[in-house]
Short mmCIF file of C-alpha atoms and ligand atoms in Angstrom, two decimals:
data_model
loop_
_atom_site.label_atom_id
_atom_site.label_comp_id
_atom_site.label_asym_id
_atom_site.label_seq_id
_atom_site.Cartn_x
_atom_site.Cartn_y
_atom_site.Cartn_z
CA MET A 1 3.52 -25.18 5.64
CA VAL A 2 1.82 -23.87 2.50
CA SER A 3 3.84 -22.39 -0.34
CA TYR A 4 2.36 -19.36 -2.03
CA LYS A 5 3.37 -20.95 -5.32
CA GLU A 6 0.70 -23.62 -4.82
CA LEU A 7 -1.85 -20.84 -4.41
CA GLY A 8 -1.01 -19.18 -7.73
CA LEU A 9 0.52 -16.11 -6.05
CA VAL A 10 3.83 -14.51 -7.03
CA ASN A 11 6.55 -12.78 -5.03
CA THR A 12 7.69 -9.25 -5.86
CA ARG A 13 11.10 -9.96 -7.42
CA GLU A 14 10.16 -10.00 -11.09
CA MET A 15 7.40 -7.39 -10.68
CA PHE A 16 9.84 -4.93 -9.17
CA ALA A 17 12.66 -5.57 -11.64
CA LYS A 18 10.27 -4.86 -14.53
CA ALA A 19 8.77 -1.82 -12.81
CA VAL A 20 12.15 -0.23 -12.12
CA ALA A 21 13.28 -0.84 -15.70
CA GLY A 22 9.95 0.29 -17.15
CA GLY A 23 9.53 3.48 -15.12
CA TYR A 24 6.26 2.60 -13.42
CA ALA A 25 5.17 1.43 -9.96
CA ILE A 26 3.13 -1.51 -8.66
CA PRO A 27 0.02 -0.64 -6.66
CA ALA A 28 -0.07 -2.03 -3.11
CA PHE A 29 -3.65 -1.89 -1.87
CA ASN A 30 -4.68 -2.91 1.64
CA PHE A 31 -7.75 -5.10 2.04
CA ASN A 32 -9.99 -5.90 4.99
CA ASN A 33 -13.19 -7.26 3.50
CA MET A 34 -14.76 -8.92 0.50
CA GLU A 35 -16.01 -5.81 -1.31
CA GLN A 36 -12.59 -4.20 -1.15
CA LEU A 37 -10.90 -7.34 -2.44
CA GLN A 38 -13.43 -7.66 -5.28
CA ALA A 39 -12.83 -4.03 -6.26
CA ILE A 40 -9.04 -4.50 -6.27
CA ILE A 41 -9.17 -7.68 -8.34
CA GLN A 42 -11.71 -6.29 -10.80
CA ALA A 43 -9.57 -3.19 -11.32
CA ALA A 44 -6.35 -5.18 -11.71
CA ALA A 45 -7.96 -7.73 -14.05
CA GLU A 46 -9.53 -5.07 -16.26
CA THR A 47 -6.33 -3.08 -16.57
CA LYS A 48 -4.03 -6.15 -16.56
CA SER A 49 -1.94 -4.60 -13.82
CA PRO A 50 0.23 -6.57 -11.41
CA VAL A 51 -1.05 -5.96 -7.90
CA ILE A 52 0.05 -6.37 -4.29
CA LEU A 53 -2.64 -7.28 -1.74
CA GLN A 54 -1.55 -5.98 1.64
CA VAL A 55 -2.57 -7.27 5.02
CA SER A 56 -1.93 -4.92 7.93
CA SER A 57 -2.00 -5.75 11.62
CA GLY A 58 -5.36 -3.97 11.87
CA ALA A 59 -6.71 -6.13 9.02
CA ARG A 60 -5.51 -9.30 10.74
CA LYS A 61 -7.31 -8.33 13.91
CA TYR A 62 -10.44 -7.22 12.08
CA ALA A 63 -10.83 -10.03 9.56
CA ASN A 64 -8.51 -12.82 10.78
CA GLN A 65 -5.17 -13.65 9.13
CA THR A 66 -6.22 -17.15 8.03
CA LEU A 67 -9.42 -15.95 6.42
CA LEU A 68 -7.55 -13.17 4.58
CA ARG A 69 -5.06 -15.70 3.24
CA TYR A 70 -7.85 -17.89 1.88
CA MET A 71 -9.51 -14.82 0.39
CA ALA A 72 -6.28 -14.06 -1.48
CA GLU A 73 -6.22 -17.63 -2.77
CA GLY A 74 -9.80 -17.15 -3.93
CA ALA A 75 -8.81 -13.86 -5.53
CA VAL A 76 -6.43 -15.66 -7.91
CA GLU A 77 -9.25 -17.91 -9.12
CA TYR A 78 -11.64 -14.96 -9.32
CA ALA A 79 -9.11 -13.03 -11.45
CA LYS A 80 -8.93 -15.94 -13.90
CA GLU A 81 -12.71 -16.09 -14.03
CA LEU A 82 -12.68 -12.42 -14.99
CA GLY A 83 -10.55 -13.31 -18.02
CA TRP A 84 -7.12 -12.42 -16.62
CA GLU A 85 -5.21 -15.40 -17.92
CA HIS A 86 -1.97 -14.97 -15.96
CA PRO A 87 -2.79 -12.95 -12.87
CA GLN A 88 0.21 -11.48 -11.08
CA ILE A 89 -1.01 -11.15 -7.53
CA CYS A 90 1.27 -10.87 -4.54
CA LEU A 91 0.06 -11.39 -0.96
CA HIS A 92 2.10 -9.16 1.30
CA LEU A 93 2.32 -8.62 5.05
CA ASP A 94 2.27 -4.89 5.74
CA HIS A 95 4.36 -3.64 8.70
CA GLY A 96 5.33 -6.96 10.27
CA ASN A 97 6.88 -6.13 13.62
CA SER A 98 8.46 -9.41 14.72
CA PHE A 99 10.28 -12.43 13.34
CA GLU A 100 7.51 -14.74 14.60
CA LEU A 101 4.79 -12.84 12.74
CA CYS A 102 6.77 -12.76 9.49
CA LYS A 103 7.55 -16.47 9.83
CA SER A 104 3.89 -17.34 10.40
CA CYS A 105 2.94 -15.45 7.23
CA VAL A 106 5.68 -17.15 5.17
CA ASP A 107 4.47 -20.51 6.53
CA MET A 108 0.83 -19.88 5.66
CA GLY A 109 1.30 -18.81 2.03
CA PHE A 110 2.20 -15.13 1.89
CA SER A 111 4.55 -14.42 -1.03
CA SER A 112 6.10 -11.30 0.48
CA VAL A 113 6.53 -9.83 3.95
CA MET A 114 7.56 -6.50 5.37
CA ILE A 115 9.64 -6.38 8.50
CA ASP A 116 9.35 -2.88 9.87
CA ALA A 117 12.08 -2.46 12.48
CA SER A 118 12.55 1.20 11.57
CA SER A 119 11.73 2.35 15.10
CA LEU A 120 14.65 0.31 16.51
CA PRO A 121 18.25 1.51 16.63
CA TYR A 122 20.08 1.03 13.31
CA GLU A 123 22.04 -2.12 14.25
CA GLU A 124 18.93 -3.79 15.71
CA ASN A 125 16.97 -2.95 12.57
CA ILE A 126 19.69 -4.69 10.55
CA ALA A 127 19.78 -7.77 12.82
CA LEU A 128 16.01 -8.32 12.84
CA THR A 129 15.63 -7.63 9.11
CA LYS A 130 18.43 -10.08 8.31
CA GLN A 131 16.82 -12.77 10.48
CA VAL A 132 13.56 -12.42 8.51
CA VAL A 133 15.38 -12.34 5.16
CA ASP A 134 17.34 -15.49 6.00
CA TYR A 135 14.12 -17.36 6.80
CA ALA A 136 11.93 -15.97 4.00
CA HIS A 137 14.49 -16.51 1.24
CA GLN A 138 14.57 -20.24 1.98
CA TYR A 139 11.03 -20.27 0.59
CA ASP A 140 11.57 -17.66 -2.13
CA VAL A 141 9.45 -15.14 -0.25
CA THR A 142 10.59 -11.55 -0.79
CA VAL A 143 11.21 -9.11 2.07
CA GLU A 144 10.60 -5.37 2.33
CA ALA A 145 12.49 -3.47 5.03
CA GLU A 146 12.25 0.12 6.23
CA LEU A 147 14.82 2.76 6.96
CA GLY A 148 13.76 6.18 8.18
CA VAL A 149 10.56 7.05 10.06
CA LEU A 150 7.22 8.12 8.57
CA ALA A 151 4.88 10.35 10.49
CA GLY A 152 1.18 9.65 10.85
CA VAL A 153 -1.02 6.84 12.07
CA GLU A 154 -1.74 3.54 10.31
CA ASP A 155 -3.51 0.95 12.40
CA GLU A 156 -1.02 0.33 15.18
CA VAL A 157 1.89 1.99 13.41
CA SER A 158 2.25 5.55 14.55
CA ALA A 159 4.97 8.11 14.99
CA GLU A 160 4.80 11.69 16.13
CA GLU A 161 8.02 12.77 14.50
CA SER A 162 9.30 11.69 11.11
CA HIS A 163 12.85 11.67 9.92
CA TYR A 164 14.00 11.21 6.37
CA THR A 165 15.99 8.14 5.35
CA ARG A 166 19.71 8.92 5.46
CA PRO A 167 21.15 8.16 2.01
CA GLU A 168 24.56 7.42 3.54
CA GLU A 169 23.07 4.36 5.32
CA VAL A 170 21.29 2.61 2.46
CA ILE A 171 24.18 0.70 0.88
CA ASP A 172 25.30 -0.73 4.21
CA PHE A 173 21.72 -1.58 5.17
CA ALA A 174 20.76 -3.27 1.90
CA THR A 175 24.03 -5.21 1.71
CA ARG A 176 24.03 -6.47 5.26
CA THR A 177 20.33 -7.39 5.45
CA GLY A 178 19.89 -8.81 1.94
CA CYS A 179 16.39 -7.27 1.78
CA ASP A 180 14.64 -7.21 -1.60
CA SER A 181 13.15 -3.74 -1.37
CA LEU A 182 13.42 -0.74 0.90
CA ALA A 183 10.69 1.54 2.22
CA ILE A 184 12.05 5.03 2.65
CA SER A 185 10.87 8.21 4.29
CA ILE A 186 10.85 11.29 2.04
CA GLY A 187 7.83 13.12 3.38
CA THR A 188 4.90 10.74 2.80
CA SER A 189 2.81 9.98 5.85
CA HIS A 190 0.20 7.46 7.03
CA GLY A 191 -3.51 8.27 7.29
CA ALA A 192 -5.95 10.85 5.91
CA TYR A 193 -4.40 13.70 7.90
CA LYS A 194 -0.90 13.60 6.53
CA PHE A 195 0.07 17.13 7.42
CA LYS A 196 -0.77 19.58 10.14
CA PRO A 197 -2.08 22.92 8.86
CA GLU A 198 1.11 24.62 10.10
CA GLN A 199 3.19 22.40 7.78
CA CYS A 200 1.14 23.51 4.76
CA THR A 201 0.24 26.65 2.90
CA ARG A 202 -3.39 27.40 2.02
CA ASP A 203 -4.74 27.93 -1.48
CA PRO A 204 -6.34 31.40 -1.29
CA LYS A 205 -8.96 30.49 -3.93
CA THR A 206 -10.25 27.20 -2.52
CA GLY A 207 -9.17 27.53 1.10
CA ARG A 208 -7.68 24.04 0.90
CA LEU A 209 -4.36 23.04 2.42
CA VAL A 210 -1.40 22.64 0.06
CA PRO A 211 1.03 20.05 1.48
CA PRO A 212 4.82 20.44 1.47
CA PRO A 213 6.50 18.70 -1.52
CA LEU A 214 8.17 15.28 -1.22
CA ALA A 215 11.95 15.31 -0.75
CA PHE A 216 12.92 14.25 -4.26
CA ASP A 217 16.53 15.23 -3.56
CA VAL A 218 16.71 12.51 -0.87
CA LEU A 219 15.10 9.99 -3.25
CA HIS A 220 17.62 10.80 -6.00
CA GLU A 221 20.52 10.52 -3.54
CA ILE A 222 19.30 7.05 -2.56
CA GLU A 223 18.87 6.03 -6.19
CA LYS A 224 22.43 7.05 -6.91
CA LYS A 225 23.72 4.93 -4.02
CA LEU A 226 21.66 1.86 -4.97
CA PRO A 227 21.12 1.94 -8.74
CA GLY A 228 18.13 -0.16 -9.79
CA PHE A 229 17.26 -1.21 -6.23
CA PRO A 230 13.47 -1.34 -5.60
CA ILE A 231 12.25 1.55 -3.44
CA VAL A 232 8.86 1.63 -1.69
CA LEU A 233 6.68 4.55 -0.65
CA HIS A 234 4.25 4.09 2.24
CA GLY A 235 1.51 6.53 3.21
CA SER A 236 0.91 7.60 -0.38
CA SER A 237 -2.79 8.28 -0.53
CA SER A 238 -3.78 11.53 -2.21
CA VAL A 239 -6.93 12.10 -0.12
CA PRO A 240 -9.09 13.10 -3.14
CA GLN A 241 -10.92 16.27 -2.19
CA GLU A 242 -14.06 15.20 -4.08
CA TYR A 243 -14.47 12.32 -1.59
CA VAL A 244 -13.77 14.58 1.36
CA ASP A 245 -16.47 16.95 0.03
CA ILE A 246 -19.04 14.16 -0.46
CA ILE A 247 -18.35 12.90 3.06
CA ASN A 248 -18.66 16.36 4.56
CA GLU A 249 -21.80 17.16 2.55
CA HIS A 250 -23.51 14.01 3.78
CA GLY A 251 -23.02 14.34 7.50
CA GLY A 252 -19.32 13.56 7.81
CA LYS A 253 -16.65 15.66 9.41
CA LEU A 254 -13.19 15.58 7.87
CA PRO A 255 -11.83 19.11 8.09
CA ASP A 256 -8.47 19.75 6.41
CA ALA A 257 -7.82 16.13 5.40
CA VAL A 258 -4.97 16.29 2.90
CA GLY A 259 -2.65 13.84 1.09
CA ILE A 260 0.18 13.54 -1.41
CA PRO A 261 -0.58 15.21 -4.77
CA GLU A 262 -0.88 12.64 -7.55
CA GLU A 263 1.57 14.48 -9.85
CA GLN A 264 4.29 13.87 -7.29
CA LEU A 265 3.46 10.16 -7.06
CA ARG A 266 3.48 9.96 -10.82
CA GLU A 267 6.92 11.48 -10.89
CA ALA A 268 8.13 9.11 -8.17
CA SER A 269 6.77 6.13 -10.17
CA LYS A 270 9.15 6.95 -12.99
CA SER A 271 12.15 6.58 -10.66
CA ALA A 272 13.34 3.58 -8.63
CA VAL A 273 10.10 3.78 -6.66
CA CYS A 274 8.38 0.57 -7.73
CA LYS A 275 5.74 0.03 -5.01
CA ILE A 276 3.31 2.66 -3.82
CA ASN A 277 1.03 1.94 -0.85
CA ILE A 278 -2.51 3.26 -1.00
CA ASP A 279 -5.01 2.60 1.77
CA SER A 280 -6.71 5.78 3.02
CA ASP A 281 -8.01 6.71 -0.45
CA SER A 282 -10.09 3.55 -0.71
CA ARG A 283 -11.41 4.12 2.82
CA LEU A 284 -12.52 7.58 1.72
CA ALA A 285 -14.11 6.25 -1.50
CA MET A 286 -16.02 3.64 0.47
CA THR A 287 -17.16 6.06 3.16
CA ALA A 288 -18.25 8.67 0.61
CA ALA A 289 -20.38 6.12 -1.26
CA VAL A 290 -21.95 4.69 1.88
CA ARG A 291 -22.71 8.12 3.39
CA LYS A 292 -24.36 9.23 0.16
CA VAL A 293 -26.73 6.25 0.14
CA PHE A 294 -27.55 6.65 3.84
CA ASP A 295 -28.27 10.33 3.39
CA GLU A 296 -30.24 10.11 0.13
CA LYS A 297 -32.12 6.86 0.81
CA PRO A 298 -32.80 6.73 4.54
CA GLY A 299 -35.17 3.79 4.05
CA GLU A 300 -32.45 1.55 2.63
CA PHE A 301 -31.35 -1.30 4.88
CA ASP A 302 -30.01 -3.96 2.52
CA PRO A 303 -26.20 -3.88 2.98
CA ARG A 304 -25.75 -4.81 -0.68
CA LYS A 305 -27.42 -1.53 -1.62
CA TYR A 306 -24.71 0.52 0.07
CA LEU A 307 -21.72 -1.83 -0.05
CA GLY A 308 -22.36 -2.38 -3.77
CA PRO A 309 -21.97 1.33 -4.64
CA ALA A 310 -19.00 1.46 -2.25
CA ARG A 311 -17.36 -1.38 -4.17
CA ASP A 312 -18.00 0.38 -7.51
CA GLU A 313 -16.47 3.60 -6.18
CA MET A 314 -13.37 1.79 -4.88
CA LYS A 315 -12.93 0.03 -8.21
CA LYS A 316 -13.07 3.37 -10.01
CA LEU A 317 -10.44 4.74 -7.64
CA TYR A 318 -8.13 1.72 -8.06
CA MET A 319 -8.36 1.91 -11.86
CA HIS A 320 -7.59 5.61 -11.78
CA LYS A 321 -4.50 4.99 -9.64
CA ILE A 322 -3.29 2.16 -11.88
CA VAL A 323 -3.78 3.98 -15.17
CA ASN A 324 -3.22 7.66 -14.35
CA VAL A 325 -0.85 7.64 -11.40
CA LEU A 326 1.30 4.47 -11.28
CA GLY A 327 1.30 3.52 -14.96
CA SER A 328 1.14 -0.22 -14.25
CA ASP A 329 -1.72 -1.00 -16.65
CA GLY A 330 -0.98 -3.60 -19.30
CA LYS A 331 2.12 -4.82 -17.46
CA ALA A 332 0.71 -8.23 -16.52
CA LEU A 333 -0.87 -9.52 -19.73
ZN1 ZN B 414 2.87 1.83 5.88
#
């Protein structure tokens, strides 16, 4: 049993309380490899933003759960080396799907876990979430739960049909489970193809898809029911069209990839939404940078010469999100 506190990590309780009160949101970035982790920590350290490092089931399979945990421990030391005196870094399990998995993460030093039982019937979602909360809280590990179903594909999490969170259920759910934060469904979606063309309109000038707006009325209903309670948005990449263009110009093929407009995320950050998950955007940044090098310098074969630019591009993206979208810069001095 390792406590995250020995590793210099923090749970989400104080981060979220401050974010809700301050009208900003904490970035939750997924990581799978060293370059991505370096980019996240460099961006957070430079902007002095609290940050949540997320480990998905795909990341655990790809990189190994134990190795990722030690990387997060290293990230705390790296942040200090970069001059961030009191780093606020949370290590979070993304989309945990069983009690055993959540328990193993609590036991190995994660400071926060998500139990996603949103695909189960309501009462079963409550029972499983409560079981995880009861265990995690013994070790002061915070728990994110989910109510409502997001569309899209994220690693092994996928759903054909989405349905919005029902505001009339949130008080009962939060009270009976004791969860610390709640992921809701208001129209965000996992992946780089968040909407089918038939769900969108098309900008006549650029020919690009314009996605349907988020259901802010549902969000405001939920806020009214649970004043000050931390709300989480998954699937909130914006799919920057400049990356899609670079990818497509350099041999890639991502037709009609579209995400959530940043203005809408900015608006959500000012509400009870205090954690915004961003994964696909960094994948796009990385792929754009790597494709560009491969295309322009076909003789290059030193991985540092393409992973280095990829890291720089991801860092730029993370800093942009922190400063211009979430507003979390300067909140962890
Ligand atoms: Zn998610």
